[in-house]
XYZ file of C-alpha atoms in Angstrom:
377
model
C 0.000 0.000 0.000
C 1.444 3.503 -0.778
C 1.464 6.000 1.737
C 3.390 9.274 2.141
C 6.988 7.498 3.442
C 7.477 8.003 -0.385
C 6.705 12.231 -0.393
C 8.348 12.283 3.068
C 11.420 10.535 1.696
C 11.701 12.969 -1.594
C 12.812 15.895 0.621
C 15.963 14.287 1.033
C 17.281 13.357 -2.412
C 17.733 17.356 -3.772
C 21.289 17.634 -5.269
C 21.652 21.874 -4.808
C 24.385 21.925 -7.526
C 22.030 22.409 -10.344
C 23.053 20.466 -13.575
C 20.706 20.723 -16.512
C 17.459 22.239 -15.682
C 14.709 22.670 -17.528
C 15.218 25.518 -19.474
C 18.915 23.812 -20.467
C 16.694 20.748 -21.126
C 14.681 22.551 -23.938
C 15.471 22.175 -27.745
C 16.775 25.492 -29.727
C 13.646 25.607 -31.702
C 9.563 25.262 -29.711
C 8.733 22.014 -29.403
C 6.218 20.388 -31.380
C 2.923 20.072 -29.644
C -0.291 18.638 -30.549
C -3.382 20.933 -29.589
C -1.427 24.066 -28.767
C -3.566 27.277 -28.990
C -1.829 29.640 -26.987
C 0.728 32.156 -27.585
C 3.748 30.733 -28.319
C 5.630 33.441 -27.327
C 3.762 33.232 -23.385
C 5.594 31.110 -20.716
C 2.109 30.666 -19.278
C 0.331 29.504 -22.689
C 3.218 26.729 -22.911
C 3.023 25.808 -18.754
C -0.497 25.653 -18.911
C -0.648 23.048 -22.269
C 1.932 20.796 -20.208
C -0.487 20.764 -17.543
C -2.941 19.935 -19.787
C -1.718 16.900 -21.365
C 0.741 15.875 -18.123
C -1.154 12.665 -17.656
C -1.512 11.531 -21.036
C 1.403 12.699 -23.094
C 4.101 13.628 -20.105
C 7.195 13.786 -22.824
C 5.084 16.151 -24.467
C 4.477 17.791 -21.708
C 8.160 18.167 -20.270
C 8.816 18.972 -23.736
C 6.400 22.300 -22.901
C 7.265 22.864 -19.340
C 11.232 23.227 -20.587
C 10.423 25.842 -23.612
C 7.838 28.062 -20.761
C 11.346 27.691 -18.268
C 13.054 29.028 -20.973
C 10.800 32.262 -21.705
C 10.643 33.263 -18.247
C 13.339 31.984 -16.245
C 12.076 33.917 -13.679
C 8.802 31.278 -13.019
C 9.309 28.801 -10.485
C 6.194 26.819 -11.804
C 7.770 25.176 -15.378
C 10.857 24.163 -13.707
C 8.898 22.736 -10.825
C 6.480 20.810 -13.823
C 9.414 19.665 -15.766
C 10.724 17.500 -12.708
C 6.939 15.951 -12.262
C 6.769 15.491 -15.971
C 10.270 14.159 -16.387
C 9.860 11.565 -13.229
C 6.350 10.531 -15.009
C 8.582 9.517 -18.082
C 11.220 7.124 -16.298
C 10.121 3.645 -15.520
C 8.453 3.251 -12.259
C 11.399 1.529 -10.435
C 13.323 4.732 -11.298
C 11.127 6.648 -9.935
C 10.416 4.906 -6.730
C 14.739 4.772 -6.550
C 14.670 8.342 -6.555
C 11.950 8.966 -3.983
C 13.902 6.218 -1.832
C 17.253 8.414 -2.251
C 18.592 5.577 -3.948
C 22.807 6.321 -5.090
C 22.061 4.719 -8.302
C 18.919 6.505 -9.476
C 20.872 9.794 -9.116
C 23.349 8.656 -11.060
C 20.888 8.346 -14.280
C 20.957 12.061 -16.030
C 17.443 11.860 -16.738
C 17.185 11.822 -12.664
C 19.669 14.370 -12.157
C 17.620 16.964 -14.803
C 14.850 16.352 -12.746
C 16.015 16.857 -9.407
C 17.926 19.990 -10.374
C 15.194 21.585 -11.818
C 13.082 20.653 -9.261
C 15.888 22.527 -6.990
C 15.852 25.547 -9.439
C 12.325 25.739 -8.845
C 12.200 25.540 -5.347
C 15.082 28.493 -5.162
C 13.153 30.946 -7.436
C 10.086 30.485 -5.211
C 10.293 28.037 -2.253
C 6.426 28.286 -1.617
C 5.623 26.953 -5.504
C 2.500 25.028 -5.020
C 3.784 21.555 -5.408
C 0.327 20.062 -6.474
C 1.797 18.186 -9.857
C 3.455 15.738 -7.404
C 0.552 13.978 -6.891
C 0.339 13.082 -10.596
C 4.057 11.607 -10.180
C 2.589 9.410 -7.024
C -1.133 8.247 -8.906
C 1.513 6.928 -11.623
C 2.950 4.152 -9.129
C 1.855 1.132 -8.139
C -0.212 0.666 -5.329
C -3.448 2.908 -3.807
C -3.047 5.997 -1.153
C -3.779 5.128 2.569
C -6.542 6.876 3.763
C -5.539 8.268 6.642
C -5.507 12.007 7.435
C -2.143 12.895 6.489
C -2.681 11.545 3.243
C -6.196 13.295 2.734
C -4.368 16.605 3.556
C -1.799 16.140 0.865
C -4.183 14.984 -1.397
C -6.443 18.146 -0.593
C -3.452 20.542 -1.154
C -2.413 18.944 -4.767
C -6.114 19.610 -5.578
C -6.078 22.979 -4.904
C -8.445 22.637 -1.839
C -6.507 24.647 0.384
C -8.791 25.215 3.624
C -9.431 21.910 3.745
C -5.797 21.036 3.600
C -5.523 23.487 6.021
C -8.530 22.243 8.457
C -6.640 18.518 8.432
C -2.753 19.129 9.232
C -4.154 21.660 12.266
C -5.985 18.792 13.521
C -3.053 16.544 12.601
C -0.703 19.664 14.294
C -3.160 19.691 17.421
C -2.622 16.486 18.050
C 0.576 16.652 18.596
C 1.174 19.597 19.911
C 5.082 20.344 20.841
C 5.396 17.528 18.670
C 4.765 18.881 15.554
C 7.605 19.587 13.595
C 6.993 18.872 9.343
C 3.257 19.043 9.730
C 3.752 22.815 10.197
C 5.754 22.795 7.272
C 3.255 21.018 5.126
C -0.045 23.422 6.347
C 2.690 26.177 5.609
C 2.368 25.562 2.123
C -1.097 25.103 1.759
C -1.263 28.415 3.909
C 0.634 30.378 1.074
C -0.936 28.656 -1.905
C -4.251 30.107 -0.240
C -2.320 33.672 0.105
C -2.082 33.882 4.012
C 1.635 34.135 4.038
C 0.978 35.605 7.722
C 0.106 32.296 8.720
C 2.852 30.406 6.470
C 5.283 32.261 7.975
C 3.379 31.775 11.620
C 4.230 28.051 10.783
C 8.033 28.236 9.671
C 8.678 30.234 12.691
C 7.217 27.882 15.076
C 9.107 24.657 12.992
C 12.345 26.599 12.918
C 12.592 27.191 16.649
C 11.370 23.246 17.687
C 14.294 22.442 15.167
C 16.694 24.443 17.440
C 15.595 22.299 20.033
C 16.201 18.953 18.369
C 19.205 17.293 18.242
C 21.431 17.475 15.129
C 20.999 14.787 12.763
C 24.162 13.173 11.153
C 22.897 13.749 7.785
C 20.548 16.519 7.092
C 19.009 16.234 3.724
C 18.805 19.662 1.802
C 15.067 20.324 1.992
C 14.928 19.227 5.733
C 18.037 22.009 6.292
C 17.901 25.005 8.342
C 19.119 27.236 5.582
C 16.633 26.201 2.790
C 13.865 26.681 5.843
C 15.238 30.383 6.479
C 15.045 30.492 2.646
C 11.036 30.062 3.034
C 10.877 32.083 6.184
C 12.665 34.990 4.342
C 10.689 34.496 1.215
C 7.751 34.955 3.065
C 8.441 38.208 5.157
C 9.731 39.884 1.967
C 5.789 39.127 0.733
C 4.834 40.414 4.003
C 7.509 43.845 3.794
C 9.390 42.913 6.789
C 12.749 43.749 5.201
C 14.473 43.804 8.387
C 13.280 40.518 9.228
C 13.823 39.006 5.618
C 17.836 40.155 6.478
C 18.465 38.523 9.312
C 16.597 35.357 7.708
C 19.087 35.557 4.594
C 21.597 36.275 6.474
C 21.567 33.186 9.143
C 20.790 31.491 6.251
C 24.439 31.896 5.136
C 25.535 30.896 8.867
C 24.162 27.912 8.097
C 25.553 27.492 4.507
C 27.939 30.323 2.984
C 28.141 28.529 -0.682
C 23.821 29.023 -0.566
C 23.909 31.302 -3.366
C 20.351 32.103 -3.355
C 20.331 33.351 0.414
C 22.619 36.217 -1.316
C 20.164 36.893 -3.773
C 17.921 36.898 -1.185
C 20.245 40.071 0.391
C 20.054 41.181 -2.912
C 16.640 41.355 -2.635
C 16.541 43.224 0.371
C 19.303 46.028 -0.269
C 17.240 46.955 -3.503
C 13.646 47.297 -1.362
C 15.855 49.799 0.894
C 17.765 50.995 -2.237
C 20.807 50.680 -1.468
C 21.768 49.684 -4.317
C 25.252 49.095 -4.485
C 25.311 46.405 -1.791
C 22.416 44.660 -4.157
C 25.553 44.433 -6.644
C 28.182 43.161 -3.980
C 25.452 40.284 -2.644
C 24.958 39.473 -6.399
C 28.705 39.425 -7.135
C 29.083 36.618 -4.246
C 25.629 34.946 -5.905
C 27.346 34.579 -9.217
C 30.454 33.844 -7.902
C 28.811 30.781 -6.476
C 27.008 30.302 -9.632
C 27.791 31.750 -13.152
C 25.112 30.278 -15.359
C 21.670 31.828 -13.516
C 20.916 34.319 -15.943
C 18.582 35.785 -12.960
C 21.667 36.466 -10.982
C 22.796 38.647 -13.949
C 19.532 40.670 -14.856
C 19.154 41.646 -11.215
C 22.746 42.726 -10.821
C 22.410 44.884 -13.933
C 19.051 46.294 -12.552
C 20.905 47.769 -9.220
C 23.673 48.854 -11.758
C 21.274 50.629 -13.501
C 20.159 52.438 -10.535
C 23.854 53.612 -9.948
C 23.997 54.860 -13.577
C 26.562 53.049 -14.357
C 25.701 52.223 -17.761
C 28.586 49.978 -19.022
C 28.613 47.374 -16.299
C 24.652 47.436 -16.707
C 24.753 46.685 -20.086
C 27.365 44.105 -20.030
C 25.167 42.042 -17.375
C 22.097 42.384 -19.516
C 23.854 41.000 -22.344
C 25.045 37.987 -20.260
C 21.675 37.392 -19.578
C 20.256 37.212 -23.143
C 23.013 35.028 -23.570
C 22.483 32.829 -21.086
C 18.563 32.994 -21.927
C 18.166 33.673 -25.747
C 14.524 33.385 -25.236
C 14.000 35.822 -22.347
C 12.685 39.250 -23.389
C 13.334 41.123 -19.964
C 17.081 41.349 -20.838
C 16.083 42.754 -24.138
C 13.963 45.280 -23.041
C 16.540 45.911 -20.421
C 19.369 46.991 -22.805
C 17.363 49.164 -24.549
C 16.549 51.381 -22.226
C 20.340 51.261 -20.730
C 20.877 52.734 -24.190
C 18.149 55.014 -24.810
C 19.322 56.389 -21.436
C 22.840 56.734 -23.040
C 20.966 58.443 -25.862
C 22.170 55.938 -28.496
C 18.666 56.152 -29.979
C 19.079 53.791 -33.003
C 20.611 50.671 -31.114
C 17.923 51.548 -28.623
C 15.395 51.742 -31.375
C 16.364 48.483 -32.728
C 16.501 46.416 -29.286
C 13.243 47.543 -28.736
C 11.878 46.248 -32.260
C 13.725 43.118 -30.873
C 11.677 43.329 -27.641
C 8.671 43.315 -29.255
C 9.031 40.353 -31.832
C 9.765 38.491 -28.410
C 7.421 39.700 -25.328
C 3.443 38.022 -24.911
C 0.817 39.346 -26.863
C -0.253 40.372 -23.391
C 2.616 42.250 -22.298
C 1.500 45.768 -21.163
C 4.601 47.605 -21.808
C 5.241 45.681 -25.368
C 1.769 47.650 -26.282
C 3.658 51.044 -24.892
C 6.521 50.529 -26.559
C 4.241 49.542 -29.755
C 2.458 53.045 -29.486
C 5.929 54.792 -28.599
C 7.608 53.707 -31.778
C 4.390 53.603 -34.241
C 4.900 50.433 -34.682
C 1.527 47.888 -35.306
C 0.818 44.877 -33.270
C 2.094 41.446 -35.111
C-alpha cells in the first residue's frame, strides 16, 4: 500500500548543484505540440498546455514545461512541472529509486535533470504550489492510505486549500510540541491560499522546535535550516518585513555560505531599501557561487542601472540574453540602458527586438508599440 513514506522521503534526495534544468533541457527551436492554442511566445500559454496533457502525453508535456522555463526563467512553476513530468517519463522503479534516495537513481541524467530543476524551482520560489506531485505518485503502483495525512496532501495537490488546512491543524493539534513537518506542510497550503501571515506563523514555530532537536548526522537539503530560512525569508519579503527578511538571509548563510540564493535573497533586500550598491556586492558573491543563472545577472544589472553606471549594466544584460536567448526582460533591459545613453538607433532596434519576443499580453510591449508607431504582429 502507498502511503506518504514516499513524499516524506523525496525531501531528502535534492542535489543543490544544479546540472541541466529545464530551461537547459529545452530544444533550440519550440517544441512540437499537438493541440497548442496559446501564444507561443507566453511562458504561461506553454506551462499551462503541459499541464494539460501531463497525464496523457508527459514527454510532451516536459517537452512544454522546458520551452515556458526558458521564456521566463524567472517562473518557479515550469521548472517545478518539468521534474513531475520528467519523473512521469522514467520507468516506475526509477522513480520509486529516486523517492527512496537511492545512489544509483541519481546517477541516471534523466534523474539528475529532474532533481535539479526541481531545486531551481524551489530556489526561485520556495512556496511553488507543489500540487503536480501527486500526478508523479497516482503513476505508481499501489493505492493511497486513507488516513488524514494523506487526505491533507491529497487536498493541497487539488487545490483545496482550507481543507488542507482544516486537516494538518488537527493533525498539528494532536501533537502539539510535537509537531515539527506538519507545520511545514499546512505552511504551504497556507501560502498557496495567500495567508503568508500564517505560512510564515508556521516556519517560525518549525524553525525554533528544530533548534531544540538534536542534530541529525545527515541533514538532507530540503529538511536544512538554511533552505527553511530560505522560506521564512521568502515569506516576510511578501509580508515587507525587510528587516526581518535580512536577518533570515543572512543566518541562512551561517548555516551554509556557498547558498547562493540566500545572497540573492540580500540582494533582494538592499534593492527594497535601495541601497543599491550592496544589491551588486550580494549578487557578485551569488554569481560567484554560480555563473550560469541568468537571474543572478539581470538583477545585478538592474541595481547597476540604478547607480547609472551604464557599461557594467549593459554588459550584465547582455550575459543574460546570452544565457537565456529566449528571455525578453534582458532585451527590453538593454534598450533602455541605451536610450538612457541616448544611443537612440541601437535603442530603437533592441526595442523592435523586444517586441518580436514579449506576450501578446505584455503591457509595456503595447507602450513601446504606441511609442515607436509600430503595429501589433
Amino acid at each position: 500500500m502507498r502511503t506518504l513514506a514516499l513524499a516524506v522521503a523525496m525531501l531528502g534526495v535534492a542535489t543543490v548543484a544544479v546540472a541541466q534544468t529545464a530551461d537547459q533541457a529545452a530544444p533550440p527551436t519550440a517544441p512540437r505540440v499537438r493541440g497548442f492554442t496559446g501564444d507561443p511566445r507566453d511562458w504561461e500559454s506553454w506551462f499551462d498546455h503541459g499541464v494539460r496533457v501531463l497525464r496523457v502525453a508527459p514527454r510532451e508535456a516536459a517537452a512544454a514545461f522546458a520551452w515556458s522555463a526558458r521564456l521566463d526563467p524567472t517562473r518557479a512553476e515550469p521548472h517545478f512541472a518539468f521534474y513531475a513530468a520528467t519523473m512521469l517519463v522514467l520507468p516506475r522503479e526509477r522513480t520509486v529509486q529516486y523517492f527512496r534516495g537511492d545512489a544509483e537513481a541519481m546517477g541516471d541524467p534523466r534523474v539528475l535533470a529532474a532533481d535539479s530543476a526541481r531545486t531551481l524551482g524551489l530556489m526561485r520560489n520556495p512556496l511553488v504550489h507543489r500540487g503536480l506531485e501527486a500526478v508523479m505518485f497516482d503513476a505508481l503502483p499501489g493505492s493511497f492510505r486513507d488516513d488524514r495525512d494523506t487526505r491533507a496532501w491529497i487536498a493541497y495537490s487539488n487545490g483545496e486549500l482550507l481543507q488542507a488546512v482544516r486537516l494538518h491543524t488537527r493533525t498539528i493539534d494532536r501533537l502539539g510540541e510535537r509537531a515539527r513537518w506538519q507545520l511545514f506542510d499546512r505552511a504551504l497550503a497556507y501560502a498557496a491560499s495567500g495567508d503568508s501571515r500564517a505560512a510564515l506563523q508556521d516556519l517560525r514555530r518549525l524553525h525554533e522546535a528544530l533548534k531544540t532537536d538534536e542534530e541529525s548526522a545527515s541533514v538532507t537539503f530540503y529538511r536544512s535550516k538554511h533552505f527553511l530560512l530560505q522560506m521564512i525569508g521568502t515569506l516576510q519579503l511578501r509580508n515587507s518585513d525587510v528587516t526581518g527578511a535580512q536577518a533570515s538571509f543572512a543566518e541562512a548563510l551561517v548555516e551554509d555560505a556557498s547558498f547562493a540564493y540566500a545572497h540573492a535573497g540580500l540582494a533582494q533586500v538592499a534593492r527594497a531599501q535601495q541601497r543599491f550598491g550592496d544589491a551588486v556586492e550580494a549578487l557578485n558573491l551569488a554569481i560567484e557561487l554560480n555563473d550560469r543563472d541568468a537571474v543572478f545577472y539581470h538583477a545585478r544589472g538592474a541595481s547597476q542601472l540604478s547607480l547609472s553606471n551604464f557599461a557594467e549594466a549593459l554588459a550584465d544584460f547582455r550575459r543574460a540574453a546570452e544565457l537565456q536567448p529566449l528571455w525578453p526582460a534582458p532585451v527590453l533591459a538593454q534598450a533602455m540602458v541605451l536610450e538612457r545613453q541616448r544611443q537612440d538607433e541601437g535603442a530603437r532596434t533592441l526595442y523592435l527586438r523586444y517586441l518580436e519576443m514579449a506576450p501578446a499580453s505584455d503591457p509595456q510591449a503595447r507602450s513601446i508599440r504606441q511609442r515607436l508607431g509600430v503595429g501589433a504582429p
